[in-house]
C-alpha positions as MATLAB code, in Angstrom:
seq = 'MARIVDFYYAIGSRYCYLAQSQVARLEAIGHVAIRWHPLLSEDLMRARGLTPFKQDPVSVQYLPEYRSEDAGRWAAFYGIPYREPAWKAIDWRRVNMAAVAAARVGDVAAYSRRLFDAAFGGGAQVMSDHDLARLADEAGLDGKRLVSLIDDKETAALHQRTISAAVEAGAFGVPTFVVDGEVFWGNDRLILLQHHLGKDAA';
ca = [
      75.916   91.072  115.085;
      77.471   89.335  112.086;
      78.984   85.900  112.548;
      82.719   85.991  111.953;
      84.379   83.624  109.477;
      88.181   83.707  109.542;
      89.753   83.065  106.135;
      93.404   81.979  106.106;
      94.978   82.041  102.647;
      98.138   82.477  100.578;
      98.283   84.473   97.357;
     100.422   81.863   95.583;
      97.796   79.124   95.978;
      95.561   78.100   93.098;
      92.942   76.861   95.507;
      92.950   80.063   97.532;
      92.321   81.959   94.287;
      89.330   79.730   93.652;
      88.017   79.941   97.209;
      88.270   83.718   97.481;
      86.116   84.075   94.389;
      83.232   82.598   96.401;
      83.499   84.836   99.468;
      80.670   87.130   98.348;
      78.407   84.089   98.036;
      79.311   83.004  101.553;
      78.541   86.456  102.909;
      75.174   86.422  101.127;
      74.075   83.179  102.757;
      73.571   84.746  106.147;
      74.688   87.558  108.391;
      78.361   86.728  107.939;
      81.558   88.800  107.921;
      84.720   87.311  106.405;
      88.020   88.285  108.044;
      90.915   87.919  105.589;
      94.224   86.632  107.002;
      97.077   86.363  104.447;
     100.000   84.134  105.343;
     102.793   82.047  103.860;
     101.430   78.522  103.568;
     104.865   76.927  103.917;
     105.333   78.747  107.230;
     101.969   77.466  108.438;
     102.829   73.888  107.480;
     106.246   74.250  109.084;
     104.596   75.470  112.290;
     102.328   72.421  112.248;
     105.251   70.112  111.481;
     103.424   68.457  108.596;
     103.782   69.097  104.873;
     103.116   66.957  101.769;
     105.582   68.990   99.711;
     108.893   68.252  101.439;
     109.853   65.149   99.480;
     108.554   63.364   96.400;
     104.772   63.730   96.007;
     102.921   61.058   97.963;
     100.026   61.181   95.503;
      99.321   62.333   91.951;
      97.053   65.009   93.428;
     100.168   66.876   94.592;
     101.794   66.991   91.154;
     101.768   70.543   89.718;
     100.380   69.336   86.385;
      97.353   67.723   87.983;
      96.715   70.638   90.325;
      96.777   73.062   87.395;
      94.301   70.939   85.460;
      92.086   70.597   88.519;
      92.162   74.346   89.193;
      91.211   75.043   85.586;
      88.175   72.803   85.925;
      87.087   74.516   89.137;
      87.542   77.944   87.562;
      85.344   76.902   84.637;
      82.742   75.688   87.139;
      82.839   79.029   88.979;
      82.858   80.990   85.729;
      86.105   82.820   86.484;
      89.302   83.111   84.400;
      92.303   80.953   85.183;
      95.777   81.343   83.745;
      98.940   79.838   85.190;
     101.374   82.461   86.509;
     105.115   82.232   85.951;
     105.663   80.237   89.118;
     109.459   80.392   89.285;
     109.766   84.008   88.161;
     107.645   85.393   91.005;
     108.823   85.927   94.573;
     105.719   84.525   96.265;
     107.067   85.196   99.750;
     107.338   88.894   98.934;
     103.883   88.929   97.321;
     102.346   87.332  100.405;
     104.147   89.697  102.749;
     102.777   92.575  100.668;
      99.310   91.225  101.445;
     100.227   91.070  105.139;
     101.427   94.670  104.942;
      98.082   95.638  103.409;
      96.383   94.664  106.658;
      98.344   97.495  108.266;
      97.443  100.231  105.798;
      93.928   99.568  104.519;
      91.577   97.077  102.955;
      93.439   93.761  102.900;
      90.524   92.027  101.162;
      90.432   94.493   98.266;
      94.195   94.280   97.812;
      94.259   90.494   98.050;
      91.591   90.263   95.366;
      93.753   92.445   93.107;
      96.760   90.200   93.739;
      94.765   87.044   93.045;
      93.281   88.503   89.866;
      96.717   89.528   88.609;
      98.347   86.213   89.502;
      95.703   83.737   88.362;
      93.135   85.734   86.439;
      95.778   87.402   84.301;
      98.529   84.795   84.554;
     101.165   87.197   85.886;
     104.647   86.740   84.467;
     106.228   89.092   87.002;
     105.056   90.715   90.232;
     107.670   93.347   90.951;
     107.486   95.974   93.694;
     106.190   98.339   91.016;
     103.351   95.907   90.293;
     102.629   95.433   93.993;
     102.427   99.202   94.477;
     100.266   99.703   91.383;
      97.788   97.049   92.475;
      97.660   98.615   95.934;
      96.884  102.015   94.430;
      94.114  100.413   92.353;
      92.675   98.908   95.534;
      92.590  102.327   97.194;
      95.716  101.874   99.311;
      98.940  103.853   99.377;
     101.097  101.650   97.169;
     104.403  103.339   97.931;
     103.830  103.062  101.687;
     102.681   99.469  101.418;
     105.834   98.394   99.589;
     107.944  100.194  102.178;
     106.327   98.058  104.880;
     106.946   94.649  103.274;
     110.285   94.206  105.054;
     109.251   96.061  108.205;
     109.651   94.135  111.461;
     106.051   94.833  112.482;
     104.836   93.247  109.246;
     106.874   90.157  110.113;
     105.446   90.214  113.635;
     101.898   90.494  112.298;
     102.545   87.537  110.013;
     103.832   85.474  112.928;
     100.738   86.345  114.972;
      98.594   85.219  112.051;
     100.466   81.912  111.840;
     100.013   81.373  115.584;
      96.306   82.187  115.393;
      95.859   79.829  112.443;
      97.586   76.986  114.285;
      95.530   77.647  117.421;
      92.342   77.595  115.341;
      93.292   74.200  113.880;
      94.352   75.301  110.391;
      96.949   73.106  108.708;
      96.901   74.385  105.138;
      95.212   76.875  102.852;
      92.563   77.863  102.063;
      91.045   77.437  105.523;
      87.822   78.928  106.832;
      87.104   78.851  110.560;
      83.674   79.586  112.026;
      81.957   78.570  115.243;
      85.092   76.690  116.242;
      84.903   74.466  113.150;
      87.579   74.202  110.454;
      86.742   73.920  106.753;
      89.876   73.298  104.680;
      90.096   73.405  100.916;
      88.175   74.946   98.066;
      86.206   71.707   97.701;
      84.923   72.032  101.298;
      83.155   75.303  100.526;
      79.926   73.442   99.862;
      80.096   72.070  103.420;
      80.800   75.543  104.795;
      77.847   76.909  102.821;
      75.669   74.157  104.259;
      76.871   74.968  107.789;
      76.185   78.680  107.390;
      72.833   78.167  105.680;
      71.667   75.579  108.196;
      72.479   77.792  111.166;
      70.961   80.874  109.488;
      67.706   78.941  108.997;
];
């Protein structure tokens, strides 16, 4: 039986975009299955009662300019494209809830990859319902049905269950990977997760 790694992420996160690009490598390390759990990162931080984004940045590392530069460097290291999306023009809450809705209608991983590629690989300037539906169709889902479920109460309930599960697992931000009761937070912790998986597989 494959070991389960729970992956908590938000589509509007640079670092989740980076981390998800390495999922195939994680799965190749050992007999591992990644479970994708989209959520709104601000809702997760609110549930934990801790956020570094409420007031003025407490460190330069939280400034958007630095985070964009840092993400570009990581993308170059991974050999993947990185373009800044139009942050203020996109309704990230709706985009993330579209990903949550995907978990109800089909392959959430395939759809999330499409969303990440559009947002950060292509530097999306808009992500309208038409775009969300088109990307769903490209991922093999029913785009029209998916969009119709974004505002559905069961989609909201599923999202709340995901938030509760993330909090219970010890997640406090995204991207977070949880395996064997251990929490690995951040794209830069992937090397430690790889070590953990490889060590145990050996």
